Coordinates of C-alpha atoms and ligand atoms in Angstrom, one line a residue:
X206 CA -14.9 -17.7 7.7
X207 CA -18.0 -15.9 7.7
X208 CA -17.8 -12.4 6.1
X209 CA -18.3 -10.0 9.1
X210 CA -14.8 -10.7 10.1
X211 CA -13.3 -9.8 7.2
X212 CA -10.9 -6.5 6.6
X213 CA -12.4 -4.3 4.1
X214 CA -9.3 -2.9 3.6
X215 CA -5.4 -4.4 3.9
X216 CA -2.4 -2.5 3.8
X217 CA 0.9 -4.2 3.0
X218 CA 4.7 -3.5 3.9
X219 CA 6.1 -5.9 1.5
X220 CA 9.5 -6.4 2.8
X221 CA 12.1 -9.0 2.4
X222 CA 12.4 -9.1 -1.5
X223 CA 16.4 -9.1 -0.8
X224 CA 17.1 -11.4 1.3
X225 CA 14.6 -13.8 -0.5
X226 CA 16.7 -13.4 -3.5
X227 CA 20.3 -13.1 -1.8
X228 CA 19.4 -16.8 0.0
X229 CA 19.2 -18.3 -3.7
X230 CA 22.2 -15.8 -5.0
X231 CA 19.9 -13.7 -7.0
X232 CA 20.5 -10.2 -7.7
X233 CA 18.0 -8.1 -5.5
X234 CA 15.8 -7.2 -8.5
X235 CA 15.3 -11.1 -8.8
X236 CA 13.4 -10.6 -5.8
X237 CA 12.0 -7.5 -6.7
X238 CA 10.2 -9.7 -9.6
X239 CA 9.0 -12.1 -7.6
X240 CA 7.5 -9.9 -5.2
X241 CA 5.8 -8.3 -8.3
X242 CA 4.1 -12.0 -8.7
X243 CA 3.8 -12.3 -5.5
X244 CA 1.5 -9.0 -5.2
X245 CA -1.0 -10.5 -8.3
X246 CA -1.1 -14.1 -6.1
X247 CA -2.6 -11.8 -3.3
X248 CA -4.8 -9.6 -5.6
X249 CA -6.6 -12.0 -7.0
X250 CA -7.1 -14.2 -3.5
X251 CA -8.4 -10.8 -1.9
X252 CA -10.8 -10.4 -4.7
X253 CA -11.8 -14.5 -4.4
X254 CA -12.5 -13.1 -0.6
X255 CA -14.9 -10.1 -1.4
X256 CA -12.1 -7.8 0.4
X257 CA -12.7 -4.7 -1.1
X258 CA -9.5 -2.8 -0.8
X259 CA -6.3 -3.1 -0.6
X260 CA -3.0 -1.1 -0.6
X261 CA 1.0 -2.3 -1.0
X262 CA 4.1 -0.4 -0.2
X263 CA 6.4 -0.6 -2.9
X264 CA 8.6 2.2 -2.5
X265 CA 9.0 4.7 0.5
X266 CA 10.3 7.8 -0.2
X267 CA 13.1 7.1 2.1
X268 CA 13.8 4.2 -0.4
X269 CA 13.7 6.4 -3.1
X270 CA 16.2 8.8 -1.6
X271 CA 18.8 6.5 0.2
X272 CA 18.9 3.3 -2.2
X273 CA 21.7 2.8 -5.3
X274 CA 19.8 4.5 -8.2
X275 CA 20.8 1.5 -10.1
X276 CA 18.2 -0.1 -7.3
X277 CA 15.4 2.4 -7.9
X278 CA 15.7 2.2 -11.6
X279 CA 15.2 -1.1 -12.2
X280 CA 12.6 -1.1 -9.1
X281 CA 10.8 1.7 -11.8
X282 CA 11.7 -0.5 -14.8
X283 CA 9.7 -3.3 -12.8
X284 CA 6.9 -1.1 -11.9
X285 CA 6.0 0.6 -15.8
X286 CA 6.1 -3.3 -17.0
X287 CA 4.0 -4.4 -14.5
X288 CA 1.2 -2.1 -14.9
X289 CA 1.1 -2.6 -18.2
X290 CA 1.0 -6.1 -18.0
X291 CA -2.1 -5.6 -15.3
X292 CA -4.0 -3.3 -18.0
X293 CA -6.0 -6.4 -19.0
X294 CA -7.0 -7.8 -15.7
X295 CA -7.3 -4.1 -14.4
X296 CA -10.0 -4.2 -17.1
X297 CA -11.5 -6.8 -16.9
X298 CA -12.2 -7.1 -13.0
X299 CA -13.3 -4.0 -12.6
X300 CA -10.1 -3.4 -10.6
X301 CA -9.6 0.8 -9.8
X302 CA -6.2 1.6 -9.9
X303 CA -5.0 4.3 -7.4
X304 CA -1.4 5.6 -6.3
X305 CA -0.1 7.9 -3.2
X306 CA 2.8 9.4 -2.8
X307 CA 5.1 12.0 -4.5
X308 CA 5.3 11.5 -8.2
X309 CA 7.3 14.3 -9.5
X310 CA 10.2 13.2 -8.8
X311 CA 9.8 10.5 -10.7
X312 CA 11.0 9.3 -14.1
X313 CA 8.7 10.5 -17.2
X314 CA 7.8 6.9 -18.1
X315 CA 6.8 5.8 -14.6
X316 CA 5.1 9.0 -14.2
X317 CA 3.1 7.7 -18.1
X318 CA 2.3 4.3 -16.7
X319 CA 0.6 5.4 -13.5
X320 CA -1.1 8.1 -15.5
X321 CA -2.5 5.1 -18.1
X322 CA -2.7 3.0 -15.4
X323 CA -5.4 5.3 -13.1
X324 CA -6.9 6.6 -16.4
X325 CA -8.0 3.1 -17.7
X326 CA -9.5 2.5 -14.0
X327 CA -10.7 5.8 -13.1
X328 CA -14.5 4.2 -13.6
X329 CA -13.6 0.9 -11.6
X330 CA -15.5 0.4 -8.6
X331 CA -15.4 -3.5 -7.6
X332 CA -12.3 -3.1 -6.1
X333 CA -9.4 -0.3 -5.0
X334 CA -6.1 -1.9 -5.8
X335 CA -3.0 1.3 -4.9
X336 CA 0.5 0.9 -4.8
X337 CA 2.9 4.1 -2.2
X338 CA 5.4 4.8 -4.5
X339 CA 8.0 7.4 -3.3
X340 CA 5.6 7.0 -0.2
X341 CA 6.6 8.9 3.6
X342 CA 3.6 9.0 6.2
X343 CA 5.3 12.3 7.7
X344 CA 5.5 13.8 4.7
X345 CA 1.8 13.2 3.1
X346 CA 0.4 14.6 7.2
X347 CA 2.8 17.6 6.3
X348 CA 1.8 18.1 2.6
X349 CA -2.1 17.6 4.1
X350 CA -1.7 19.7 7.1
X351 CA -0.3 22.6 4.6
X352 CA -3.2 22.5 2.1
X353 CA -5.6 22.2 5.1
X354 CA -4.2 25.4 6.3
X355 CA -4.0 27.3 2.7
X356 CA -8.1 26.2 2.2
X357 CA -9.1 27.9 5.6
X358 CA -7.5 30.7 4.8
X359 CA -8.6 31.0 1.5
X360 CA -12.1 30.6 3.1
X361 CA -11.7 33.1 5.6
X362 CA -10.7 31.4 8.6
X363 CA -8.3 31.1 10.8
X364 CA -6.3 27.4 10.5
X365 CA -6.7 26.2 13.9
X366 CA -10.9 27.5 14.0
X367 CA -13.4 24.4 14.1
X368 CA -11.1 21.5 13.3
X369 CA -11.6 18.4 14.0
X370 CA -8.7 15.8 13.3
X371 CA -10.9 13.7 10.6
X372 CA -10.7 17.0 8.4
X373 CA -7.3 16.3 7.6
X374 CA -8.6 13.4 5.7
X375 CA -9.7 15.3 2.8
X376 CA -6.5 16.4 2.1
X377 CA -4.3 13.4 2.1
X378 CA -2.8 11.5 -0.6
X379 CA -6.2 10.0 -1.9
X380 CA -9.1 11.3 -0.3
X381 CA -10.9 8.3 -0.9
X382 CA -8.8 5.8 1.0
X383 CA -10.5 4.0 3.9
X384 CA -8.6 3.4 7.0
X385 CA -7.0 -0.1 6.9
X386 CA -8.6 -2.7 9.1
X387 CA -5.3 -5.3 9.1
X388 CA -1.6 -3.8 7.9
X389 CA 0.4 -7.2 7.2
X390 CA 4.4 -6.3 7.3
X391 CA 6.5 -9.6 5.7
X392 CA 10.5 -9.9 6.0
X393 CA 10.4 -10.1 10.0
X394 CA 10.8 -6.7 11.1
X395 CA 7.8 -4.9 13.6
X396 CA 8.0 -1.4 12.4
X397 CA 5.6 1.0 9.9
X398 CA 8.9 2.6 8.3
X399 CA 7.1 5.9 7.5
X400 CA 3.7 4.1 5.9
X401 CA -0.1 5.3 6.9
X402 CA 1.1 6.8 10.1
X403 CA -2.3 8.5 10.6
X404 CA -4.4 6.1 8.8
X405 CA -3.6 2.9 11.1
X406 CA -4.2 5.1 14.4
X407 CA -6.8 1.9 14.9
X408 CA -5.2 -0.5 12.5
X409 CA -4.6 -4.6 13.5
X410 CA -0.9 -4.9 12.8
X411 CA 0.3 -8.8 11.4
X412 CA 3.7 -8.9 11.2
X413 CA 5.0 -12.1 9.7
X414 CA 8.9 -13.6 8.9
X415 CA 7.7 -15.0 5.9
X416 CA 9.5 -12.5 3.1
X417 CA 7.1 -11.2 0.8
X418 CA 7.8 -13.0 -2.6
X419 CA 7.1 -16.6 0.2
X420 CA 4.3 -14.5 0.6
X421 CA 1.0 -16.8 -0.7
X422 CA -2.6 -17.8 -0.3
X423 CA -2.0 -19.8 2.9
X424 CA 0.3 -17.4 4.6
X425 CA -2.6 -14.6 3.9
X426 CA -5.2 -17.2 5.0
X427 CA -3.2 -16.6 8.8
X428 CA -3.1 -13.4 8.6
X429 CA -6.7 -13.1 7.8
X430 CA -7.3 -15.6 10.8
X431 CA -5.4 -13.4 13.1
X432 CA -7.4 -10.5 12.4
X433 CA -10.8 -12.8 12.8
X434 CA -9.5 -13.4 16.6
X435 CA -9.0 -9.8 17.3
X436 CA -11.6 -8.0 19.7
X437 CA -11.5 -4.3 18.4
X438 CA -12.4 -1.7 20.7
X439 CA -11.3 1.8 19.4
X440 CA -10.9 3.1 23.0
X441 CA -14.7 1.9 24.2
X442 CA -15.4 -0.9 26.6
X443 CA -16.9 -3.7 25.4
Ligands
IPE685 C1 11.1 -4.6 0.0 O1 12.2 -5.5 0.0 C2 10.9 -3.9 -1.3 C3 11.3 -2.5 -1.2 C4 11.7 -1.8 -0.2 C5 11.4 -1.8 -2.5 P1 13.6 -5.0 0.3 O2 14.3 -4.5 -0.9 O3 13.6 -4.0 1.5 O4 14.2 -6.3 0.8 P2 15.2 -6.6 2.1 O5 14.5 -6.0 3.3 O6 16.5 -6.0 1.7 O7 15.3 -8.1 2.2
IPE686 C1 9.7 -0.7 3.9 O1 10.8 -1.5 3.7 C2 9.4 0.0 2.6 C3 8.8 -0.9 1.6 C4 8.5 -2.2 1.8 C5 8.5 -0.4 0.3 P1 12.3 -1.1 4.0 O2 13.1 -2.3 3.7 O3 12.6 0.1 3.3 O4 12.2 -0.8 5.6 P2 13.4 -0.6 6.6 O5 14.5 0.3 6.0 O6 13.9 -1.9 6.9 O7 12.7 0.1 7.8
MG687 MG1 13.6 -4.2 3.5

């Protein structure tokens, strides 16, 4: 695989962690665990690629709001553990840590752990490693389109005066984020459930049964393949 072909930048809906663990009789947050592995399995696979960025959906904001709280608790248990546990790899690899999504609603200590987490990092620059927690797509183009709005007036000029839609971009979620070349969805569904809405306007979309804690080297390997195959045109002729 020579390197030309490669994404810079993957997106993941990492879906399926219940049904993985309801096949073996788990309780859900068994599979929650393993998808936790799953994502490090992936992380460090990317890295061994010379991918340079790469985002996972962990919780929409739709999950946040509709799921048992006994669900999202433990989910935010899961997620305060495993940052800590990444501080040292983090660290070491260089690894920038970076989060979108609403975090005020969130408990104190999750709130703490991303704060630690993004602190430790802020520096980072071999790789961009960002989790969507309490993620929605509409929401963030709502929150962005807002502030967009509140700085042209604040400037003097009228909202819709001299835009062009790439100015949005500056007011998203993390400013920084690159469009992602390849979004992989596991668990077998073919749908973006509110995730980078505006971000994968040119996006290759792999959708795969395999649920995500199944989710390994080789089954990344045909994703990665997939996207090698692909002719992309954004709206030219080639
Ligand atoms: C994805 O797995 C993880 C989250 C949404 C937090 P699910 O929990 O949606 O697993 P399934 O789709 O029920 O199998
Ligand atoms: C999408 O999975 C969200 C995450 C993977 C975090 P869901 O399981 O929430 O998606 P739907 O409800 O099947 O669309
Ligand atoms: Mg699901």
């Amino acid at each position: 695989m020579t390197r030309a072909i490669l994404p810079r930048h993957i997106a993941f809906i990492m879906d399926g962690n219940g049904r993985w663990a309801a096949k073996r009789g788990l309780p859900r947050v068994k599979g929650h665990e393993r998808g936790a592995d799953a994502i490090s399995t992936i992380m460090e696979e990317l890295r061994r690629l010379g991918i340079l960025e790469a985002t996972f959906y962990a919780l929409s904001s739709e999950n946040y709001e509709r799921r048992p709280a006994r669900e999202i608790r433990r989910l935010l248990d899961l997620l305060v553990r495993y940052l800590d546990s990444q501080a040292e790899t983090l660290k070491r690899e260089r690894i920038k840590f970076a989060v979108i999504g609403r975090l005020d609603p969130l408990p104190a200590e999750a709130i703490a752990a991303i704060r630690r987490a993004s602190a430790l990092t802020a520096a980072h620059e071999r790789f961009t490693f960002r989790l969507a927690i309490n993620y929605g797509s509409r929401r963030e183009i709502m929150d962005a389109a807002c502030a967009l709005a509140r700085a042209r007036a604040s400037g003097g000029q009228a909202p819709e005066r001299a835009s062009e839609p790439d100015d949005l971009r500056a007011f998203l979620y993390d400013p920084s984020m690159t469009d992602p070349d390849l979004l992989i969805r596991t668990g077998g569904q073919s749908r973006l459930s509110n995730f980078l809405l505006w971000q994968c306007s040119y996006t290759e979309l792999y959708f795969t049964d395999t649920l995500w804690p199944s989710f390994g080297k080789a089954q990344l390997a045909r994703a990665i393949e997939f996207y090698a195959r692909t002719t992309r045109k954004f709206g030219a002729v080639r």
